[in-house]
Amino acid sequence: MSTTSIPKVHLGVLEEPRLLAAGPDASWSQHLDTFGPVPSPAEDSQIVEQWEASGLSGRGGGSFPTARKIAAVQRSVNRTGKAPVLIANGSEGEPLSYKDQMLLTHAPHLVLDGMELTDRILGASERYLVTKAGAHPRLLQAMSERGETSVTLHATDSHFLAGQATAVISSLEGGPSLPRHQPWHLSDLGLGGAPTLLVNVETLAHLALIARYSAHWFRSAGTEEDPGSRMVSIHDAGHYQVHEVHGGTNLSVLLEQLQIPTKDIHAVLVGGFHGQFTTDLDISLSATTDAAQYPSTLSVGAGVLEILRFGTCPLERASEIVDYLAQSSAKQCGPCMFGLPTLARDLQAVARRSTDPQLTERIERLTQLVSGRGACHHPDATARLASSALHVFDDELQAHLSGQCLHKF
Amino acid sequence: MDELMWSVARTSGMISLLLLTGTLLVGIMARSGRAFGGLSRYTQSLLHRSFSLLCVIFVMLHVLSLLADSYAKMQIIDIFVPFLGDYRPFWQGLGTVSFLLMIAIALTGLLRRHLGQRVFRGIHLTAYLMWPIAVAHGLGTGTDAGTLWYRIVTVISIGLVLAAAIWRLTANYLDHSATRRLAREGVKL
Amino acid sequence: MSAELEIDWTRCQGRGLCIELLAADLTSDPWGYPSARRADGHQSGTVILAEDQREAANEAVKMCPLSALKLRTSAHQ
């Protein structure tokens, strides 16, 4: 889309913070001083155009183009005449992710701005801001600072699947915070049957900035394929950091910047517990999931990175994660309820250096068996993580199968 | 005319009881998810459905013939409100109770796809209550209850249903219960 | 045009009735749940059926003890 022929070299952490530009614990006045007021309703049609031109994709993990999501809700509203529902999702079920909590604590007004704008453009009848229990006091304060009374705060559970879209809907409808069988789109049939826009809180904050500063400004960070910036949560040997980085950033450049020496790093789990491992650090972290088109790119999902340093056995870590994921199953769908614990047990056998020659074949078969057979993508993503571990750590795997470990002696 | 009605009522009552027992037994069998020799899961489901529908028809016949029979002294209200009858009100009342349960089970069964699984299942499970009430009704007020063959049939029915119910409660009742148990154990600590 | 069997996995309890009726397309997984015979048979929660299976599929939808099945016509392939 851009006409410039100069390749963008923006890498690593943003030079100037965007989402957190108003500083820590930004109050309403600090927020206004930094960003100014939200654009007036007269500019609504330009705002929609700018959102579309920005190429912003969802920051909750799905990476779906946000403007298309909004357009789908608008179409559904025009077709059915039903008033839509807006849900800001900050429930962040992923245990290694902190960025939504961080954003809601330090830049709540940007998220609320994003809600105000999408609400205004869609004409939503109900607005919900869904968070993990515990993140409320700062939000209540922010809402009273700006006299916001139309947003309903909703605390959902903190378990792994609670942030999944249909689980959020179910929780809002008074049901359990578990995924549902939902063969239709939320934009057509969401909360209480209304056309529903469910977006991650970081996505809303970006929408608020694009509405003020234009798509061109947004695209001045990141790459052509992955424009703008994103928050990432980095977990390294028990230490957590959250940073705002360029879209499509190179992983090793980012790590060097953060003074995590790449020579100590054996591998990185990109995309959190629903992500994939990589030992090649010279890759870009992107929204795309199309590995065929962008071979040196990994989908960063909801922006979670876990560093695996030398000296820890990656197969043991993979086994721990798959066990956690198996236990996190909602236990609603048979293949997930029975398949994931079986997968976890076989992976544990690998981690414990079992020499059973059928083990890898059995794991491969199990990963295929559980995929595509559930109400949500939990079994698919768990299977992908497990097979990513076996492929990326093939040397470790061969050593384990002969009773050795390359990382522990 | 009354005599004919009386004999229709007796016969249809007994046939209903046998069909009800059959429905329950096939239902427990089908619930296990296992095929039994020539009885595929599909056949079991068809049998369960056919037996139950036939049972409803024979119970209707039973009730209507009793209404038509002036000796039975049954009023319309006795069909819907138990224990009001003039003739053995308690035992007849049990018949009314099981009739009402049957109607509820049949209707929720037919509307299964439109009701939630919970409502359907909750009501369907009352079949385990309805069957002994119907058996007691037959023993308490059935004209043939005193005969040896009726008692033998009843004892065999009770034995079969008890055996099926006990099997239903055992750990290996469901097909694949062994692999499911193994899977549920998850990782070794 | 082909038929797609939509399985509500939150309802399915693996009683195996559909596996029996649609033996050409479905097989049982180790825990008794229906699984597509074809490797690419599962597409986001649904199973693609052979065209001549429509009647059997209708019966499976009707008889599923958990009302977990729906039949969809799709433009796949």
XYZ file of C-alpha atoms in Angstrom:
675
model
C 0.000 0.000 0.000
C 2.836 2.326 0.872
C 4.554 3.985 -2.071
C 7.894 4.398 -0.354
C 10.663 2.199 -1.682
C 12.924 2.651 1.323
C 12.808 -0.516 3.370
C 11.791 0.018 6.955
C 14.470 -0.800 9.446
C 12.418 -0.403 12.589
C 13.369 -3.183 14.895
C 13.091 -4.093 18.518
C 11.650 -1.888 21.234
C 9.874 1.297 20.149
C 12.094 4.390 20.346
C 9.196 6.371 21.764
C 6.437 4.507 23.594
C 3.032 4.861 21.991
C 0.516 3.038 24.152
C 2.326 4.008 27.337
C 3.275 7.527 26.178
C 1.300 9.177 28.990
C 3.571 7.561 31.528
C 2.958 5.142 34.370
C -0.433 5.228 36.111
C -1.525 7.912 33.654
C -4.384 9.965 35.071
C -7.142 11.518 32.986
C -5.339 14.881 32.806
C -1.971 13.284 31.949
C -3.762 11.274 29.298
C -5.385 14.388 27.802
C -2.114 16.328 27.965
C -0.356 13.598 26.023
C -2.946 12.497 23.496
C -5.564 15.235 23.443
C -9.295 14.515 23.324
C -10.819 11.857 21.084
C -11.753 13.199 17.624
C -15.271 14.594 17.284
C -18.144 12.563 15.796
C -17.864 14.654 12.621
C -14.710 12.709 11.812
C -16.234 9.249 12.228
C -16.174 8.305 8.558
C -12.488 9.310 8.254
C -11.725 7.333 11.397
C -13.186 4.181 9.870
C -11.106 4.783 6.734
C -7.963 5.266 8.811
C -8.613 2.091 10.788
C -8.936 0.173 7.547
C -5.801 1.723 6.047
C -3.792 1.044 9.218
C -3.732 -2.728 8.694
C -4.103 -3.233 12.460
C -4.646 -6.858 13.403
C -6.126 -8.162 16.645
C -3.669 -8.267 19.554
C -5.494 -10.957 21.515
C -3.817 -13.820 19.689
C -6.044 -14.373 16.670
C -4.388 -11.597 14.618
C -7.522 -11.076 12.541
C -7.682 -7.696 10.719
C -9.576 -5.462 13.137
C -11.210 -3.222 10.512
C -12.698 -6.292 8.834
C -14.063 -7.476 12.156
C -15.717 -4.099 12.738
C -17.089 -4.052 9.170
C -18.594 -7.521 9.674
C -20.462 -6.282 12.746
C -21.668 -3.222 10.831
C -22.951 -5.411 8.002
C -24.726 -7.658 10.466
C -26.306 -4.630 12.165
C -27.516 -3.273 8.807
C -28.929 -6.658 7.852
C -30.690 -7.521 11.102
C -31.433 -4.083 12.521
C -30.276 -5.355 15.920
C -28.197 -3.082 18.133
C -24.669 -4.460 18.497
C -22.738 -5.254 21.663
C -19.159 -4.174 22.276
C -16.880 -6.318 24.417
C -13.355 -5.254 25.328
C -11.472 -8.402 26.231
C -8.761 -7.977 28.846
C -9.176 -11.360 30.484
C -5.724 -12.587 29.456
C -5.919 -16.261 30.401
C -2.381 -17.027 29.251
C -0.276 -17.321 32.425
C 2.839 -15.801 30.821
C 0.994 -12.747 29.497
C 0.939 -9.513 31.456
C 0.489 -6.918 28.763
C -3.286 -6.476 29.043
C -3.066 -6.064 32.803
C -0.210 -3.622 32.294
C -2.178 -1.625 29.759
C -5.306 -1.517 31.929
C -3.229 -0.305 34.854
C -1.126 2.334 33.095
C -3.177 3.346 30.051
C -6.808 2.610 30.942
C -7.961 5.817 29.273
C -6.601 4.762 25.907
C -8.585 1.516 26.128
C -11.684 3.439 27.195
C -11.116 5.893 24.306
C -11.031 2.963 21.919
C -14.293 1.697 23.400
C -15.862 5.150 23.150
C -14.954 5.419 19.463
C -15.992 1.928 18.338
C -19.132 2.302 20.407
C -19.929 5.610 18.732
C -19.307 4.247 15.247
C -21.261 1.031 15.762
C -24.039 2.476 17.897
C -23.600 -0.267 20.474
C -26.396 -0.813 22.953
C -24.196 -2.454 25.594
C -20.496 -2.120 26.401
C -18.508 -4.497 28.530
C -14.934 -4.436 29.691
C -13.923 -7.921 30.733
C -10.894 -8.404 32.955
C -9.374 -10.975 35.247
C -10.644 -10.539 38.767
C -8.248 -8.180 40.522
C -7.613 -5.539 37.856
C -10.630 -3.474 38.858
C -9.653 -0.633 41.252
C -7.589 1.303 38.705
C -10.297 0.925 36.068
C -13.042 2.119 38.385
C -10.903 5.136 39.186
C -10.269 5.837 35.500
C -13.965 5.550 34.707
C -14.956 7.977 37.425
C -12.176 10.390 36.319
C -13.780 10.683 32.896
C -17.364 10.358 34.040
C -17.816 7.136 32.099
C -20.931 5.295 33.260
C -22.031 3.294 30.253
C -19.289 0.647 30.410
C -20.021 -2.429 32.511
C -16.945 -3.938 34.138
C -17.047 -7.687 34.270
C -14.551 -9.869 36.120
C -14.119 -13.294 34.607
C -12.143 -16.282 35.871
C -8.388 -16.383 35.546
C -7.997 -19.888 34.122
C -6.316 -20.499 30.769
C -9.427 -20.753 28.581
C -11.433 -17.968 30.277
C -10.214 -15.388 27.754
C -11.360 -17.401 24.739
C -14.069 -15.436 22.887
C -17.011 -17.779 23.428
C -15.941 -18.360 27.047
C -16.128 -14.586 27.612
C -19.604 -14.497 26.056
C -20.716 -17.405 28.207
C -19.363 -15.721 31.341
C -21.168 -12.470 30.447
C -24.396 -14.415 29.971
C -24.051 -15.783 33.485
C -22.762 -19.195 32.429
C -19.412 -20.836 33.156
C -16.367 -19.140 31.625
C -15.819 -22.055 29.257
C -15.697 -22.164 25.446
C -18.908 -22.961 23.625
C -19.833 -24.750 20.447
C -20.271 -21.748 18.158
C -20.373 -22.581 14.445
C -21.396 -19.036 13.521
C -19.506 -15.734 13.823
C -19.908 -13.515 16.875
C -20.519 -10.633 14.478
C -23.729 -12.398 13.450
C -24.772 -14.039 16.699
C -22.901 -13.041 19.809
C -23.900 -11.965 23.297
C -27.607 -12.632 23.764
C -27.917 -13.192 20.003
C -26.822 -9.617 19.163
C -24.127 -8.759 16.592
C -21.042 -8.603 18.786
C -17.656 -6.988 18.441
C -15.214 -8.669 20.805
C -11.736 -7.155 20.695
C -8.653 -7.291 22.825
C -8.000 -4.227 25.011
C -4.643 -3.511 23.341
C -6.362 -3.504 19.950
C -8.787 -0.856 21.249
C -5.926 1.271 22.520
C -4.333 1.143 19.044
C -7.682 2.123 17.490
C -7.789 5.173 19.772
C -4.312 6.224 18.612
C -4.979 5.622 14.904
C -8.172 7.708 15.156
C -6.076 10.606 16.467
C -2.843 10.293 14.520
C -3.804 8.481 11.248
C -2.991 5.174 9.634
C 0.165 6.655 8.156
C 1.462 7.404 11.631
C 0.567 3.876 12.788
C 2.431 2.364 9.860
C 5.530 4.391 10.631
C 6.298 1.642 13.122
C 6.577 -2.014 12.253
C 6.805 -3.546 8.797
C 4.655 -3.670 5.695
C 3.387 -7.150 6.627
C 2.968 -6.373 10.307
C 2.389 -2.652 10.693
C 2.364 -0.731 13.964
C 3.564 -1.752 17.367
C 2.559 -4.363 19.890
C 3.014 -5.160 23.527
C 5.033 -8.263 24.292
C 5.383 -10.139 27.561
C 8.799 -11.737 27.932
C 9.444 -14.494 30.421
C 13.090 -15.256 31.063
C 14.207 -17.531 33.883
C 11.543 -16.361 36.318
C 11.763 -12.678 35.313
C 8.947 -10.979 33.492
C 9.153 -7.887 31.313
C 6.586 -6.131 29.167
C 7.689 -3.956 26.244
C 6.149 -2.182 23.321
C 7.946 -3.344 20.194
C 7.823 -2.818 16.440
C 5.559 -5.109 14.456
C 7.533 -7.750 12.561
C 10.600 -7.140 14.687
C 13.577 -9.414 14.432
C 13.752 -11.634 17.522
C 17.511 -11.600 18.066
C 17.705 -7.804 17.715
C 14.964 -7.465 20.311
C 16.726 -9.821 22.712
C 20.081 -8.032 22.319
C 18.344 -4.722 23.025
C 16.856 -6.133 26.175
C 20.326 -7.360 27.163
C 19.321 -10.969 27.094
C 22.515 -12.395 25.539
C 21.537 -14.598 22.620
C 24.588 -16.810 23.153
C 22.942 -18.045 26.373
C 19.654 -18.736 24.664
C 18.932 -22.148 23.349
C 15.408 -21.550 22.124
C 12.409 -19.260 22.432
C 8.787 -20.187 22.762
C 7.017 -17.694 20.504
C 3.303 -17.044 20.992
C 2.956 -18.412 24.496
C 1.506 -21.776 25.463
C -0.470 -21.867 22.221
C 2.665 -21.000 20.240
C 5.719 -22.686 18.779
C 9.374 -23.156 19.664
C 12.265 -21.833 17.641
C 16.019 -22.243 17.988
C 16.571 -19.894 15.071
C 16.513 -16.427 16.642
C 16.966 -14.649 13.326
C 13.257 -14.601 12.631
C 10.623 -11.906 12.690
C 7.775 -11.840 15.175
C 4.648 -11.119 13.256
C 0.895 -11.291 13.200
C 0.942 -13.610 10.235
C 0.287 -17.291 10.600
C 1.130 -18.066 7.006
C 4.388 -19.991 7.368
C 4.464 -20.907 3.674
C 4.487 -17.293 2.512
C 6.771 -15.963 5.244
C 9.175 -18.761 6.146
C 11.367 -16.733 8.491
C 8.385 -15.398 10.404
C 6.674 -16.768 13.484
C 3.235 -15.774 14.691
C 3.644 -13.975 18.008
C -0.031 -14.504 18.914
C -0.889 -12.461 21.988
C 2.746 -11.339 22.208
C 4.176 -13.845 24.649
C 7.817 -14.956 24.538
C 9.452 -17.465 26.821
C 13.234 -17.711 26.780
C 14.751 -21.168 27.149
C 18.374 -20.831 28.202
C 21.042 -23.484 27.819
C 21.167 -25.782 30.804
C 17.481 -26.460 30.952
C 16.081 -29.359 28.985
C 13.572 -27.988 26.439
C 11.772 -31.328 26.239
C 11.136 -31.185 29.973
C 9.753 -27.670 29.615
C 7.559 -28.724 26.667
C 6.269 -31.639 28.715
C 5.409 -29.308 31.627
C 3.558 -26.942 29.318
C 1.585 -29.696 27.588
C 0.665 -31.095 30.993
C -0.521 -27.644 32.061
C -2.540 -27.344 28.839
C -4.059 -30.805 29.323
C -5.124 -29.821 32.823
C -6.479 -26.550 31.440
C -8.870 -28.401 29.140
C -12.457 -27.376 29.801
C -13.162 -31.136 29.744
C -16.211 -30.563 27.587
C -15.077 -32.210 24.360
C -14.029 -35.865 24.368
C -10.972 -35.688 22.087
C -9.529 -32.839 24.198
C -10.552 -34.278 27.568
C -8.960 -37.671 26.848
C -6.499 -36.873 24.067
C -4.540 -34.101 25.803
C -3.758 -36.027 29.012
C -2.652 -38.957 26.836
C -0.445 -36.610 24.827
C 0.915 -35.112 28.057
C 1.777 -38.567 29.397
C 3.600 -39.590 26.232
C 5.491 -36.309 26.166
C 6.416 -36.812 29.796
C 7.765 -40.232 28.856
C 9.941 -38.493 26.255
C 11.092 -35.944 28.823
C 11.979 -38.770 31.199
C 14.104 -40.421 28.504
C 11.894 -43.427 27.915
C 13.407 -45.634 25.215
C 10.035 -46.874 23.973
C 10.617 -46.940 20.174
C 6.940 -46.286 19.401
C 6.772 -43.092 21.439
C 7.331 -40.438 18.770
C 5.053 -42.128 16.297
C 2.353 -42.320 18.959
C 2.745 -38.613 19.769
C 2.531 -37.674 16.085
C -0.629 -39.737 15.757
C -2.157 -38.161 18.873
C -1.434 -34.632 17.666
C -3.253 -35.404 14.416
C -6.051 -37.140 16.282
C -6.988 -34.224 18.549
C -6.677 -31.484 15.923
C -9.862 -29.929 14.605
C -12.006 -31.880 17.035
C -13.247 -29.464 19.639
C -15.441 -26.442 20.262
C -12.346 -24.226 20.482
C -8.771 -24.414 19.212
C -7.243 -25.553 22.480
C -6.577 -29.130 21.299
C -5.218 -27.899 17.941
C -2.870 -25.397 19.543
C -1.705 -27.872 22.192
C -0.980 -30.426 19.483
C 0.928 -27.821 17.485
C 3.066 -26.920 20.488
C 3.834 -30.587 21.148
C 4.821 -31.356 17.571
C 6.798 -28.121 17.371
C 8.814 -29.336 20.390
C 9.575 -32.682 18.748
C 10.610 -31.107 15.449
C 12.612 -28.171 16.783
C 14.357 -30.249 19.434
C 15.033 -33.260 17.244
C 18.626 -33.639 18.506
C 17.404 -33.601 22.090
C 14.677 -36.049 21.147
C 17.105 -38.553 19.607
C 19.324 -38.257 22.688
C 16.391 -38.825 25.037
C 15.227 -41.850 23.065
C 18.615 -43.412 23.675
C 18.477 -42.527 27.355
C 20.742 -39.455 27.165
C 20.099 -35.745 27.649
C 22.107 -33.022 25.936
C 21.313 -30.503 28.654
C 21.588 -32.523 31.847
C 24.381 -34.874 32.692
C -69.638 -54.113 26.859
C -68.227 -53.519 30.349
C -66.768 -56.993 30.318
C -65.015 -56.355 27.031
C -63.614 -53.064 28.346
C -62.461 -54.763 31.500
C -60.580 -57.402 29.601
C -59.045 -54.812 27.245
C -57.913 -52.859 30.316
C -56.340 -55.957 31.912
C -54.561 -57.073 28.788
C -53.320 -53.652 27.759
C -52.115 -53.038 31.299
C -50.028 -56.182 31.291
C -48.666 -55.533 27.811
C -47.767 -51.981 28.838
C -45.812 -53.286 31.782
C -43.880 -55.746 29.613
C -43.165 -53.028 27.030
C -42.079 -50.652 29.753
C -39.650 -53.232 31.120
C -38.371 -53.855 27.607
C -37.920 -50.121 26.996
C -35.958 -49.732 30.214
C -33.719 -52.735 29.528
C -32.917 -51.680 25.949
C -32.436 -48.103 27.147
C -29.810 -49.166 29.678
C -28.197 -51.330 27.020
C -28.084 -48.470 24.498
C -26.757 -46.001 27.071
C -23.628 -48.135 27.442
C -22.628 -47.320 23.868
C -21.879 -50.995 23.229
C -23.095 -53.174 20.386
C -24.441 -56.541 21.540
C -23.946 -59.231 18.930
C -26.700 -58.718 16.403
C -28.015 -55.680 18.266
C -26.121 -52.728 16.842
C -26.260 -49.396 18.658
C -28.613 -48.173 15.980
C -30.928 -51.174 16.390
C -30.920 -50.667 20.138
C -31.965 -47.047 19.688
C -34.725 -48.004 17.273
C -35.946 -50.712 19.667
C -35.885 -48.311 22.602
C -37.948 -45.836 20.642
C -40.407 -48.392 19.226
C -40.967 -50.122 22.580
C -41.588 -46.810 24.282
C -44.032 -45.574 21.640
C -45.902 -48.887 21.715
C -45.947 -48.649 25.487
C -47.563 -45.203 25.302
C -50.230 -46.578 22.939
C -51.040 -49.506 25.217
C -51.180 -47.292 28.285
C -53.616 -45.018 26.443
C -55.722 -48.064 25.614
C -55.517 -49.140 29.255
C -56.692 -45.752 30.520
C -59.432 -45.284 27.922
C -60.887 -48.757 28.449
C -60.986 -48.138 32.198
C -62.821 -44.873 31.619
C -65.317 -46.675 29.416
C -65.838 -49.432 31.960
C -68.510 -48.301 34.421
C -67.443 -50.895 37.022
C -64.002 -49.316 37.284
C -65.688 -46.102 38.471
C -62.893 -44.025 37.042
C -63.387 -40.320 36.360
C -61.474 -38.127 33.924
C -59.909 -36.331 36.878
C -58.349 -39.619 38.054
C -56.202 -39.644 34.947
C -54.479 -36.436 35.993
C -54.802 -36.277 39.777
C -53.683 -39.321 41.738
C -55.267 -40.903 44.833
C -58.816 -39.536 44.340
C -60.390 -42.703 42.949
C -63.139 -44.735 44.608
C -61.631 -48.118 43.907
C -58.283 -48.850 45.660
C -57.341 -45.159 45.492
C -53.713 -45.716 46.534
C -52.894 -48.391 43.979
C -54.858 -46.673 41.267
C -53.090 -43.418 42.218
C -49.731 -45.078 41.559
C -51.002 -45.812 38.064
C -51.854 -42.118 37.643
C -48.402 -41.063 38.885
C -46.605 -43.356 36.467
C -48.953 -42.269 33.668
C -48.080 -38.614 34.252
C -44.362 -39.401 34.379
C -44.697 -41.364 31.173
C -46.384 -38.446 29.407
C -43.612 -36.120 30.580
C -40.889 -38.537 29.449
C -42.572 -39.138 26.092
C -43.135 -35.460 25.338
C -39.641 -34.362 26.336
C -38.323 -37.294 24.323
C -40.147 -36.138 21.204
C -39.079 -32.531 21.750
C -35.522 -33.544 22.706
C -33.823 -31.503 20.004
C -35.668 -28.346 21.021
C -35.117 -28.703 24.739
C -31.775 -28.462 26.420
C -29.972 -31.727 27.031
C -30.277 -31.026 30.760
C -34.063 -30.763 30.780
C -34.378 -33.829 28.592
C -31.969 -35.872 30.680
C -33.432 -34.750 34.016
C -36.922 -35.810 33.000
C -35.760 -38.923 31.181
C -34.032 -40.182 34.320
C -37.389 -40.264 36.149
C -38.006 -43.437 34.120
C -36.096 -45.192 36.895
C -38.805 -43.931 39.285
C -41.703 -44.569 36.974
C -40.918 -48.225 36.370
C -41.134 -49.417 40.023
C -44.278 -47.311 40.546
C -45.888 -48.952 37.520
C -44.835 -52.405 38.752
C -46.308 -51.638 42.190
C -49.505 -50.425 40.529
C -49.805 -53.701 38.671
C -49.162 -55.802 41.765
C -51.496 -53.728 43.939
C -54.534 -53.468 41.752
C -54.030 -55.791 38.790
C -56.815 -58.338 38.436
C -54.276 -61.047 37.710
C -51.798 -59.981 40.372
C -52.677 -62.978 42.471
C -51.943 -65.543 39.781
C -48.723 -67.498 39.802
C -47.761 -66.649 36.226
C -48.199 -62.923 36.862
C -45.930 -63.170 39.880
C -43.345 -65.151 37.942
C -43.349 -62.569 35.134
C -43.050 -59.754 37.676
C -40.175 -61.419 39.550
C -38.278 -62.063 36.300
C -38.811 -58.436 35.222
C -37.592 -57.086 38.557
C -34.573 -59.386 38.419
C -33.632 -58.267 34.905
C -34.061 -54.564 35.644
C -32.091 -54.845 38.903
C -29.279 -56.660 37.122
C -29.231 -54.020 34.374
C -29.290 -51.189 36.906
C -26.388 -52.699 38.839
C -24.418 -53.155 35.616
C -25.209 -49.508 34.791
C -23.477 -48.474 38.006
C -20.304 -50.505 37.503
C -17.080 -48.874 36.350
C -16.877 -50.771 33.071
C -20.460 -50.075 31.999
C -19.536 -47.585 29.255
C -17.829 -48.735 26.102
C -14.200 -47.525 26.058
C -14.324 -46.983 29.821
C -10.882 -48.589 30.203
C -9.126 -46.306 27.686
C -10.971 -43.283 29.058
C -9.914 -44.125 32.611
C -6.322 -44.537 31.489
C -6.416 -41.217 29.625
C -7.934 -39.380 32.571
C -5.058 -40.415 34.800
C -2.813 -38.104 32.769
C 0.851 -37.776 33.644
C 2.641 -39.880 36.216
C 3.777 -37.982 39.257
C -21.313 -29.609 -3.201
C -20.748 -31.980 -0.368
C -22.299 -32.705 2.967
C -20.620 -31.687 6.151
C -21.370 -33.176 9.519
C -21.163 -30.541 12.211
C -20.351 -32.092 15.553
C -21.087 -30.216 18.742
C -18.119 -31.632 20.633
C -19.357 -30.175 23.898
C -22.405 -32.440 23.609
C -20.916 -35.566 22.017
C -20.269 -38.333 24.491
C -19.052 -40.917 22.061
C -21.975 -43.353 22.092
C -20.936 -44.409 18.619
C -24.269 -44.405 16.806
C -23.023 -42.102 14.044
C -19.848 -44.168 13.663
C -22.039 -47.175 12.927
C -24.297 -45.367 10.486
C -21.495 -43.530 8.689
C -18.892 -46.268 8.750
C -17.503 -45.181 5.387
C -16.542 -41.752 6.712
C -16.200 -42.176 10.455
C -14.226 -44.390 12.732
C -13.867 -44.484 16.498
C -10.948 -42.843 18.275
C -9.423 -44.726 21.241
C -12.049 -43.187 23.550
C -15.101 -43.914 21.393
C -15.565 -40.491 19.796
C -16.231 -40.142 16.070
C -13.156 -39.429 13.991
C -12.927 -38.828 10.246
C -11.391 -41.694 8.303
C -9.885 -39.307 5.767
C -6.830 -37.471 6.983
C -8.238 -34.118 5.859
C -11.717 -35.007 7.032
C -11.794 -32.623 10.004
C -12.200 -28.982 9.172
C -12.719 -26.731 12.164
C -14.969 -29.072 14.065
C -16.847 -30.568 11.137
C -16.429 -33.768 9.140
C -16.760 -33.809 5.378
C -18.886 -36.714 4.186
C -19.060 -38.556 0.905
C -22.016 -37.408 -1.205
C -23.857 -40.754 -1.110
C -23.893 -40.660 2.686
C -26.513 -37.963 2.954
C -29.365 -40.272 3.881
C -27.348 -42.132 6.485
C -26.172 -38.787 7.826
C -29.750 -37.562 8.189
C -30.548 -40.668 10.162
C -27.471 -40.152 12.351
C -28.519 -36.560 13.031
C -32.007 -37.709 13.978
C -30.898 -40.607 16.158
C -27.887 -39.093 17.940
C -28.739 -39.644 21.618
C -27.059 -36.358 22.590
C -28.488 -34.270 19.690
C -24.887 -33.355 18.933
C -25.047 -33.512 15.131
C -26.145 -31.218 12.349
C -25.897 -31.645 8.624
C -24.649 -28.790 6.492
C -24.336 -28.474 2.769
C -21.127 -26.796 1.825
C -19.375 -25.703 -1.299
C -16.155 -27.526 -0.375
C -14.465 -29.311 -3.287
